[in-house]
Coordinates of C-alpha atoms and ligand atoms in Angstrom, one line a residue:
X1 CA -38.0 15.1 -19.0
X2 CA -36.1 13.5 -22.2
X3 CA -33.5 10.7 -21.4
X4 CA -30.0 11.8 -21.5
X5 CA -28.4 11.2 -25.1
X6 CA -24.9 12.0 -27.1
X7 CA -25.6 14.0 -30.3
X8 CA -23.6 15.0 -32.9
X9 CA -24.0 18.7 -34.4
X10 CA -23.1 20.1 -37.9
X11 CA -19.4 20.9 -36.8
X12 CA -19.0 17.3 -35.9
X13 CA -18.7 18.0 -32.1
X14 CA -20.2 15.3 -30.1
X15 CA -22.2 16.5 -26.7
X16 CA -24.1 15.0 -23.9
X17 CA -27.3 16.5 -23.4
X18 CA -29.2 16.2 -20.1
X19 CA -32.5 17.4 -19.7
X20 CA -32.0 18.9 -23.1
X21 CA -29.1 21.0 -22.1
X22 CA -25.5 20.5 -22.8
X23 CA -23.6 18.7 -20.0
X24 CA -20.0 18.5 -19.6
X25 CA -19.1 15.8 -17.0
X26 CA -16.5 16.9 -14.6
X27 CA -16.2 13.9 -12.9
X28 CA -13.9 11.3 -11.1
X29 CA -14.2 7.5 -10.7
X30 CA -14.0 6.2 -7.3
X31 CA -12.3 3.0 -6.0
X32 CA -13.2 -0.2 -7.1
X33 CA -14.6 -1.2 -3.7
X34 CA -15.8 2.1 -2.5
X35 CA -19.6 1.6 -3.7
X36 CA -20.2 -1.9 -1.9
X37 CA -20.9 -0.3 1.4
X38 CA -23.7 2.5 1.6
X39 CA -22.6 3.8 4.9
X40 CA -19.1 4.4 3.7
X41 CA -20.3 6.0 0.8
X42 CA -22.5 8.2 2.8
X43 CA -20.0 9.2 5.8
X44 CA -16.7 9.0 4.0
X45 CA -17.2 9.1 0.3
X46 CA -19.5 12.2 -0.6
X47 CA -17.9 14.6 2.1
X48 CA -14.3 13.9 0.4
X49 CA -15.9 14.7 -3.1
X50 CA -17.4 18.1 -1.8
X51 CA -15.5 21.4 -3.0
X52 CA -14.0 19.9 -5.8
X53 CA -16.2 21.2 -8.4
X54 CA -17.6 18.0 -9.9
X55 CA -21.0 17.4 -11.1
X56 CA -20.9 13.8 -11.7
X57 CA -19.3 10.5 -10.4
X58 CA -18.2 7.1 -11.9
X59 CA -19.5 4.6 -9.7
X60 CA -19.5 0.7 -9.9
X61 CA -22.3 -1.5 -9.8
X62 CA -21.2 -5.1 -8.8
X63 CA -23.0 -8.3 -10.6
X64 CA -22.1 -10.4 -7.2
X65 CA -24.0 -8.0 -5.4
X66 CA -27.0 -7.3 -7.6
X67 CA -27.5 -11.2 -8.2
X68 CA -26.1 -13.0 -5.3
X69 CA -28.5 -15.7 -6.0
X70 CA -29.6 -17.1 -9.2
X71 CA -32.4 -15.3 -10.6
X72 CA -32.9 -13.2 -7.3
X73 CA -31.9 -9.4 -7.7
X74 CA -30.9 -7.2 -4.9
X75 CA -30.9 -3.4 -5.7
X76 CA -30.2 -2.0 -2.3
X77 CA -26.9 -0.4 -3.4
X78 CA -28.1 0.8 -6.6
X79 CA -31.1 2.4 -5.2
X80 CA -29.0 4.0 -2.1
X81 CA -26.4 5.3 -4.5
X82 CA -29.0 7.0 -6.9
X83 CA -30.7 8.6 -3.5
X84 CA -27.3 9.8 -2.1
X85 CA -26.1 11.1 -5.3
X86 CA -29.3 13.2 -5.6
X87 CA -28.9 14.5 -2.0
X88 CA -25.3 15.6 -3.0
X89 CA -26.8 17.1 -6.4
X90 CA -24.4 14.9 -8.3
X91 CA -25.2 13.1 -11.5
X92 CA -23.8 9.3 -12.0
X93 CA -22.2 7.3 -14.6
X94 CA -22.6 3.5 -13.5
X95 CA -19.7 1.2 -14.2
X96 CA -20.9 -2.2 -14.7
X97 CA -18.7 -4.6 -13.5
X98 CA -20.3 -7.5 -14.9
X99 CA -18.4 -10.7 -16.7
X100 CA -15.0 -8.7 -17.1
X101 CA -13.2 -6.3 -15.0
X102 CA -9.5 -5.8 -16.0
X103 CA -9.4 -8.9 -18.1
X104 CA -10.9 -11.0 -15.5
X105 CA -14.2 -12.4 -14.4
X106 CA -13.8 -11.2 -10.7
X107 CA -17.0 -9.7 -10.0
X108 CA -19.5 -12.6 -11.3
X109 CA -21.6 -14.1 -8.8
X110 CA -20.3 -17.1 -6.8
X111 CA -23.1 -19.4 -8.6
X112 CA -21.4 -18.4 -11.9
X113 CA -17.9 -18.7 -10.4
X114 CA -18.7 -22.3 -9.3
X115 CA -20.1 -23.6 -12.1
X116 CA -17.3 -23.8 -14.9
X117 CA -19.0 -26.3 -17.0
X118 CA -21.9 -23.9 -18.0
X119 CA -19.8 -20.8 -17.7
X120 CA -16.6 -21.9 -19.5
X121 CA -13.4 -20.1 -19.1
X122 CA -11.1 -19.0 -21.8
X123 CA -8.0 -21.2 -22.4
X124 CA -4.4 -20.6 -23.1
X125 CA -2.8 -22.4 -25.8
X126 CA -1.5 -24.9 -23.5
X127 CA -5.1 -25.6 -22.5
X128 CA -4.8 -23.8 -19.0
X129 CA -7.9 -22.5 -18.1
X130 CA -8.1 -18.7 -17.3
X131 CA -10.2 -16.9 -14.5
X132 CA -11.8 -15.0 -17.3
X133 CA -14.8 -16.4 -18.7
X134 CA -14.8 -17.0 -22.5
X135 CA -17.0 -14.5 -24.5
X136 CA -17.8 -17.2 -26.8
X137 CA -19.6 -18.9 -23.8
X138 CA -23.3 -17.8 -24.9
X139 CA -24.6 -18.8 -21.4
X140 CA -22.6 -16.5 -19.5
X141 CA -23.3 -13.7 -21.9
X142 CA -27.1 -14.3 -21.6
X143 CA -26.8 -14.3 -17.7
X144 CA -24.9 -10.9 -17.9
X145 CA -27.5 -9.5 -20.3
X146 CA -30.3 -10.5 -18.1
X147 CA -28.7 -8.9 -15.1
X148 CA -27.6 -5.8 -17.0
X149 CA -31.3 -5.4 -18.1
X150 CA -32.7 -5.9 -15.0
X151 CA -30.3 -3.0 -13.6
X152 CA -31.4 -0.8 -16.4
X153 CA -35.0 -1.3 -15.7
X154 CA -34.5 -0.5 -12.3
X155 CA -32.9 2.8 -13.0
X156 CA -35.5 3.4 -15.4
X157 CA -38.2 2.7 -12.7
X158 CA -36.4 5.3 -10.1
X159 CA -34.9 7.7 -12.2
X160 CA -36.8 8.3 -15.5
X161 CA -38.2 11.4 -14.1
X162 CA -35.1 12.9 -12.3
X163 CA -32.2 11.9 -15.0
X164 CA -29.7 11.5 -12.1
X165 CA -28.3 8.6 -14.0
X166 CA -26.3 9.7 -17.2
X167 CA -24.3 7.1 -18.6
X168 CA -23.7 3.4 -18.4
X169 CA -19.9 1.9 -18.9
X170 CA -20.6 -1.9 -19.9
X171 CA -17.9 -3.9 -18.3
X172 CA -14.4 -2.7 -17.5
X173 CA -10.9 -2.9 -19.5
X174 CA -12.1 -6.2 -21.4
X175 CA -9.8 -8.6 -22.9
X176 CA -7.2 -11.6 -22.1
X177 CA -4.0 -11.0 -20.5
X178 CA -1.2 -13.5 -21.0
X179 CA -2.3 -14.9 -24.2
X180 CA -3.2 -13.3 -28.1
X181 CA -6.6 -15.1 -27.9
X182 CA -8.9 -17.9 -26.4
X183 CA -8.0 -21.2 -27.4
X184 CA -10.8 -23.2 -25.7
X185 CA -12.6 -25.7 -28.2
X186 CA -15.5 -23.1 -29.0
X187 CA -12.9 -20.5 -29.7
X188 CA -10.9 -23.1 -31.8
X189 CA -13.8 -24.1 -33.9
X190 CA -14.8 -20.1 -34.5
X191 CA -11.3 -19.1 -35.2
X192 CA -10.9 -21.3 -38.2
X193 CA -14.1 -20.7 -39.6
X194 CA -14.7 -17.5 -42.1
X195 CA -15.2 -14.3 -40.4
X196 CA -18.7 -13.5 -39.7
X197 CA -20.9 -11.9 -42.3
X198 CA -21.6 -8.5 -40.3
X199 CA -17.9 -8.1 -40.0
X200 CA -17.3 -9.2 -43.5
X201 CA -19.5 -6.6 -44.6
X202 CA -18.3 -3.8 -42.6
X203 CA -14.7 -4.3 -43.7
X204 CA -15.5 -5.3 -47.3
X205 CA -13.2 -8.4 -46.8
X206 CA -13.7 -11.9 -46.7
X207 CA -11.9 -15.1 -45.6
X208 CA -10.6 -16.8 -42.4
X209 CA -9.5 -14.6 -39.4
X210 CA -6.2 -15.5 -40.4
X211 CA -6.6 -14.5 -44.2
X212 CA -8.1 -11.2 -43.3
X213 CA -6.0 -10.1 -40.3
X214 CA -3.0 -12.1 -40.7
X215 CA -0.7 -11.6 -37.7
X216 CA -3.4 -9.6 -35.9
X217 CA -5.9 -12.5 -36.2
X218 CA -6.0 -13.4 -32.5
X219 CA -6.6 -10.0 -31.4
X220 CA -9.1 -8.9 -33.9
X221 CA -10.9 -12.2 -33.2
X222 CA -11.2 -11.5 -29.4
X223 CA -12.1 -8.0 -30.2
X224 CA -14.9 -9.4 -32.2
X225 CA -16.2 -11.7 -29.6
X226 CA -16.0 -9.3 -26.7
X227 CA -17.3 -6.6 -28.6
X228 CA -20.5 -8.6 -29.9
X229 CA -21.1 -9.9 -26.2
X230 CA -21.0 -6.3 -25.0
X231 CA -23.2 -5.2 -27.8
X232 CA -25.8 -8.0 -26.6
X233 CA -25.6 -6.6 -23.1
X234 CA -25.6 -3.0 -23.8
X235 CA -28.4 -3.0 -26.7
X236 CA -30.7 -5.2 -24.3
X237 CA -30.3 -2.7 -21.5
X238 CA -30.9 0.3 -24.3
X239 CA -33.9 -1.4 -25.4
X240 CA -35.6 -1.0 -21.8
X241 CA -34.4 2.5 -21.1
X242 CA -31.9 3.7 -23.9
X243 CA -28.9 5.6 -21.9
X244 CA -26.0 6.0 -23.7
X245 CA -23.3 3.4 -23.2
X246 CA -19.6 3.1 -23.8
X247 CA -16.6 0.8 -23.2
X248 CA -13.2 1.5 -21.8
X249 CA -9.8 0.4 -22.7
X250 CA -6.6 -0.5 -20.8
X251 CA -3.8 1.1 -23.0
X252 CA -1.6 -0.5 -25.3
X253 CA 2.0 -0.3 -23.8
X254 CA 5.1 -1.4 -24.2
X255 CA 6.2 -4.2 -25.1
X256 CA 2.9 -4.0 -27.3
X257 CA 2.0 -7.4 -27.9
X258 CA -1.7 -8.5 -27.6
X259 CA -1.8 -10.2 -24.0
X260 CA 0.6 -7.7 -22.8
X261 CA -2.1 -5.4 -22.7
X262 CA -5.7 -7.2 -22.5
X263 CA -6.2 -8.7 -26.1
X264 CA -9.3 -7.8 -27.6
X265 CA -9.9 -4.8 -25.7
X266 CA -11.1 -1.7 -27.6
X267 CA -7.3 -0.3 -28.5
X268 CA -7.7 2.1 -31.3
X269 CA -6.2 -0.6 -33.8
X270 CA -9.3 -2.7 -33.4
X271 CA -12.0 -0.1 -33.3
X272 CA -13.2 -0.8 -36.8
X273 CA -14.0 -4.3 -35.5
X274 CA -15.4 -3.2 -32.3
X275 CA -17.6 -0.6 -34.2
X276 CA -19.1 -3.5 -36.6
X277 CA -19.6 -5.5 -33.3
X278 CA -20.8 -2.9 -31.1
X279 CA -22.8 -0.3 -32.9
X280 CA -24.8 0.7 -29.9
X281 CA -22.0 2.1 -28.1
X282 CA -21.4 5.8 -28.6
X283 CA -17.5 5.8 -27.4
X284 CA -14.4 3.7 -26.6
X285 CA -13.0 5.6 -23.9
X286 CA -9.2 5.2 -22.6
X287 CA -7.9 4.7 -19.1
X288 CA -4.9 6.9 -19.2
X289 CA -2.0 6.4 -16.4
X290 CA 0.7 6.8 -18.8
X291 CA 3.1 10.0 -18.6
X292 CA 1.8 10.8 -22.4
X293 CA -1.7 11.5 -21.3
X294 CA -2.3 14.2 -24.1
X295 CA -1.4 11.9 -27.1
X296 CA -3.7 9.3 -26.0
X297 CA -6.3 11.8 -25.6
X298 CA -5.7 13.0 -29.4
X299 CA -5.6 9.4 -30.5
X300 CA -9.0 8.9 -29.0
X301 CA -10.9 12.0 -30.4
X302 CA -12.2 11.3 -33.8
X303 CA -15.1 11.9 -36.0
X304 CA -16.6 8.7 -34.8
X305 CA -15.3 8.7 -31.4
X306 CA -15.9 11.5 -28.9
X307 CA -13.6 12.0 -26.0
X308 CA -14.6 10.2 -23.0
X309 CA -12.2 9.5 -20.2
X310 CA -13.4 7.4 -17.6
X311 CA -10.1 7.1 -15.6
X312 CA -6.9 9.2 -15.6
X313 CA -4.1 9.7 -13.4
X314 CA -4.8 11.8 -10.5
X315 CA -1.8 13.5 -9.8
X316 CA -1.5 17.4 -10.2
X317 CA -0.8 17.2 -14.1
X318 CA -4.5 16.0 -14.3
X319 CA -5.8 19.5 -13.9
X320 CA -3.6 20.8 -17.0
X321 CA -5.2 17.8 -19.1
X322 CA -8.8 18.7 -18.0
X323 CA -8.1 22.0 -19.4
X324 CA -7.0 20.6 -22.7
X325 CA -9.8 18.0 -22.7
X326 CA -12.7 20.3 -22.5
X327 CA -10.7 23.3 -24.2
X328 CA -9.2 21.3 -27.1
X329 CA -10.8 18.0 -27.5
X330 CA -14.4 18.8 -26.7
X331 CA -14.5 16.0 -23.9
X332 CA -17.8 14.5 -22.9
X333 CA -16.2 13.4 -19.6
X334 CA -13.1 13.7 -17.6
X335 CA -12.6 11.6 -14.4
X336 CA -9.3 10.9 -12.6
X337 CA -9.4 7.4 -10.8
X338 CA -9.8 6.9 -7.3
X339 CA -10.9 10.5 -6.8
X340 CA -11.8 10.2 -3.1
X341 CA -8.2 10.0 -2.4
X342 CA -7.8 13.6 -3.2
X343 CA -9.2 14.7 0.3
X344 CA -6.4 12.8 2.0
X345 CA -2.9 14.0 3.3
X346 CA -0.5 12.8 0.4
X347 CA 2.0 11.4 2.8
X348 CA -0.7 9.3 4.5
X349 CA -2.4 8.1 1.1
X350 CA -2.3 4.4 0.8
X351 CA -0.8 3.8 -2.8
X352 CA -1.4 0.8 -4.4
X353 CA 1.6 -1.8 -3.9
X354 CA 4.2 -1.6 -6.5
X355 CA 3.3 -5.3 -7.6
X356 CA -0.1 -4.2 -8.3
X357 CA 0.9 -1.0 -10.2
X358 CA 3.4 -3.3 -12.2
X359 CA 0.5 -5.8 -13.0
X360 CA -1.7 -2.8 -14.1
X361 CA 1.1 -1.3 -15.9
X362 CA 0.6 1.9 -14.1
X363 CA 3.4 4.9 -13.7
X364 CA 3.7 5.0 -10.0
X365 CA 3.7 8.8 -10.1
X366 CA 0.0 8.7 -11.4
X367 CA -1.0 8.2 -8.0
X368 CA 1.0 11.1 -6.0
X369 CA -1.8 13.4 -5.1
X370 CA 0.6 16.2 -3.7
X371 CA -1.0 19.4 -5.2
X372 CA -3.7 17.7 -6.8
X373 CA -6.8 18.9 -4.8
X374 CA -6.6 22.6 -5.0
X375 CA -5.3 22.6 -8.5
X376 CA -8.2 20.3 -9.7
X377 CA -11.1 22.1 -7.7
X378 CA -9.8 25.4 -9.0
X379 CA -9.6 24.0 -12.6
X380 CA -13.0 22.3 -12.5
X381 CA -14.5 25.6 -11.0
X382 CA -13.0 27.6 -13.7
X383 CA -14.3 25.4 -16.6
X384 CA -17.8 25.5 -14.8
X385 CA -18.0 29.1 -15.3
X386 CA -16.3 28.9 -18.6
X387 CA -18.9 26.6 -20.0
X388 CA -21.1 29.3 -21.9
X389 CA -17.8 30.5 -23.7
X390 CA -16.9 27.1 -24.3
X391 CA -20.4 26.5 -25.9
X392 CA -19.9 29.8 -27.9
X393 CA -16.7 29.4 -29.2
X394 CA -16.0 25.6 -29.7
X395 CA -15.1 24.3 -33.0
X396 CA -13.9 27.7 -34.2
X397 CA -10.6 29.3 -34.3
X398 CA -11.4 31.7 -31.6
X399 CA -10.8 28.9 -28.7
X400 CA -7.5 27.3 -28.7
X401 CA -6.1 25.2 -26.0
X402 CA -2.5 23.5 -25.5
X403 CA -0.9 21.4 -23.3
X404 CA 2.7 20.2 -22.8
X405 CA 2.5 16.7 -24.7
X406 CA 6.2 15.3 -23.5
X407 CA 9.5 15.9 -22.4
X408 CA 10.7 17.7 -25.4
X409 CA 7.4 19.6 -26.1
X410 CA 8.7 23.3 -24.7
X411 CA 6.1 25.5 -26.4
X412 CA 3.2 26.0 -28.5
X413 CA 2.2 28.7 -31.1
X414 CA -1.5 29.5 -31.0
X415 CA -2.5 31.6 -34.4
X416 CA -5.3 34.2 -34.4
X417 CA -6.8 36.8 -36.5
X418 CA -4.6 39.9 -35.6
X419 CA -2.1 38.5 -33.3
X420 CA -0.4 35.4 -32.5
X421 CA 0.7 34.0 -29.0
X422 CA 3.6 32.1 -28.2
X423 CA 3.2 29.9 -25.2
X424 CA 6.2 28.7 -23.2
X425 CA 5.7 25.8 -20.7
X426 CA 7.3 25.7 -17.4
X427 CA 9.6 22.8 -16.5
X428 CA 7.6 19.5 -15.3
X429 CA 8.1 19.0 -11.5
X430 CA 6.3 16.5 -9.5
X431 CA 3.5 17.7 -7.5
X432 CA 2.8 20.7 -10.1
X433 CA 0.6 20.8 -13.1
X434 CA 2.0 20.9 -16.7
X435 CA 2.1 23.9 -18.8
X436 CA -1.3 24.4 -20.3
X437 CA -3.1 27.6 -21.9
X438 CA -6.7 27.9 -22.9
X439 CA -7.0 31.3 -25.1
X440 CA -10.2 32.6 -26.3
X441 CA -10.1 35.7 -29.0
X442 CA -13.2 37.5 -27.6
X443 CA -12.4 40.1 -30.2
X444 CA -9.6 40.8 -32.6
X445 CA -7.5 42.8 -29.9
X446 CA -9.3 41.2 -26.7
X447 CA -8.4 37.9 -25.2
X448 CA -9.2 35.8 -22.2
X449 CA -6.3 33.5 -21.0
X450 CA -6.5 30.6 -18.5
X451 CA -3.3 29.2 -17.7
X452 CA -1.2 26.9 -16.0
X453 CA 2.4 26.7 -15.5
X454 CA 3.4 28.7 -18.5
X455 CA 4.1 32.1 -19.7
X456 CA 2.6 33.7 -23.1
X457 CA 3.8 36.4 -25.4
X458 CA 1.7 38.1 -27.9
X459 CA 3.2 39.1 -31.5
X460 CA 1.8 40.9 -34.5
X461 CA 1.4 38.8 -37.7
X462 CA 4.3 38.2 -39.9
X463 CA 4.6 41.0 -42.4
X464 CA 3.0 43.5 -40.3
X465 CA 5.3 46.4 -39.6
X466 CA 4.0 47.4 -36.3
X467 CA 4.7 47.2 -32.4
X468 CA 2.0 45.9 -30.1
X469 CA 1.4 47.0 -26.5
X470 CA -1.1 46.3 -23.7
X471 CA -4.1 48.8 -23.5
X472 CA -5.6 47.1 -20.6
X473 CA -4.3 43.8 -18.4
X474 CA -6.8 42.5 -16.0
X475 CA -6.7 39.5 -13.9
X476 CA -10.3 38.4 -12.5
X477 CA -12.6 35.5 -12.7
X478 CA -15.5 34.4 -14.8
X479 CA -18.9 33.9 -13.7
X480 CA -20.9 32.0 -15.7
X481 CA -19.4 33.0 -19.1
X482 CA -19.0 36.9 -17.9
X483 CA -15.7 38.4 -17.2
X484 CA -15.4 39.7 -13.5
X485 CA -12.4 42.0 -13.3
X486 CA -10.2 41.7 -10.2
X487 CA -7.0 43.8 -10.6
X488 CA -5.9 46.0 -13.1
X489 CA -2.3 45.1 -13.8
X490 CA 0.1 47.3 -14.8
X491 CA 3.7 48.5 -13.8
X492 CA 5.6 45.4 -12.2
X493 CA 2.6 43.1 -13.1
X494 CA 2.6 43.9 -16.6
X495 CA 6.4 42.9 -17.4
X496 CA 5.4 39.2 -18.1
X497 CA 2.5 37.0 -18.5
X498 CA 2.9 34.3 -16.4
X499 CA 0.6 31.5 -14.7
X500 CA 1.6 29.1 -11.9
X501 CA 0.5 26.2 -10.1
X502 CA -3.0 27.1 -9.9
X503 CA -5.1 28.2 -12.8
X504 CA -5.7 31.9 -13.3
X505 CA -7.7 33.8 -15.7
X506 CA -6.7 37.1 -17.5
X507 CA -8.2 39.4 -19.8
X508 CA -5.6 41.2 -22.3
X509 CA -6.7 43.9 -24.4
X510 CA -3.9 45.1 -27.3
X511 CA -3.1 47.9 -29.8
X512 CA -0.8 48.2 -32.6
X513 CA 1.3 51.4 -33.4
Ligands
DGJ1 C1 -7.8 0.5 -14.2 C2 -9.1 -0.2 -13.6 O1 -9.9 -0.1 -14.9 C3 -9.4 0.3 -12.4 O2 -10.7 -0.4 -12.2 C4 -8.3 0.1 -11.5 O3 -8.3 -1.3 -11.2 C5 -7.3 1.1 -11.6 N1 -6.8 0.5 -13.3 C6 -6.1 0.7 -10.8 O4 -6.4 1.1 -9.6

């Protein structure tokens, strides 16, 4: 078996290959503490995921459990999770909670926490020591590197033949909160020196951090040192077993100054710095809890950054975004956070307290699961069956997918060879998906539509003096890329083409007269 890898094709599309086959991660990330107890995982977690049509899960690994005593590794949870995932026929992305998680060093083992002289903390400008270990602390980075590499070696030992583990996330939402940069003595010394040669070469600029980056110097400085630490850790693991690795970002949100979001995390403005520092990573993934998810997905998809979404809101709108992610953005992974909650009764869901939401800058409605489970399970199910068609048509004008981008985005216009299609989004309502439509032009008169909360209307091309009408309209389902008709729609049912709160597929055949 060959090792999972991410490759870019001649059209510029990135694909994750597993056993040499393209693999679209229809995923979900579990809550931070869920993977610390194997019995809980077995009895509660996996059953909650069944029926969601997922093919993979993002699961944390905790440094404090893996190396509870200095130099002594315990792989009980790691081994158990791999075995359980196999029993469930699920693939894994492991999320390494090492030195940094949400801009803090919460998951470091006690022997690291209690030795602040060796593993020194970042400091604020007034000298206050933070809970975050400084990325300039080589001793700490070295210990994380050793632990991560031991984890990867263990994964290789257990999994090289089976490829249950596909991808590794290295650290989580890295950066510093409450300050633009680290003001520890080591950081101050580095900050007033010229920027490192490797960075100067990559950017074609030279000078001190302030010369090169002006007002953004503090953030770029942190991006370089966090990126370099992640590179040390990831590349050491990859040398043992070359699994694809990525880092994720806490998004920049109002009021937008570094430190109000973690300064030095891989937000788009500092991608060039991160790329120079951490060439081993294949992507910088966004964690999206804002109301404007589609804008973020657009921003994080580029010729050098495939879309990998390790965390996204889990309210009903996430289904619409899943359609957009795979239909329009060629996403490698889509993964609502706290996925096990979808099995719960929405009224009984224990949402994070308001102060946690405020501290994490999370839109509270992102955790309202009303209507989510049924919609996500149906959407993931459809996406699974659409895979052969997505593979055939992606990167061409025959596949077009739109989603409502914001409050003032009312419609989209998709242009095909002989016809155009106007998609009108239904109103946004809580507990309902957003308007979205994935359209495949199967031949010049035949279209496969998958929609949510929208209505659609075909028209002939401008300048064509003809009418159009339906030759045939069918609802039905897709099975492994093949259309299986349900009803032949005519009479009342052909008056308008509408999609509701659950995804539906239709095939439309048109003619002109
Ligand atoms: C983003 C973090 O990356 C997750 O680990 C988690 O803390 C969520 N926020 C909020 O629950």
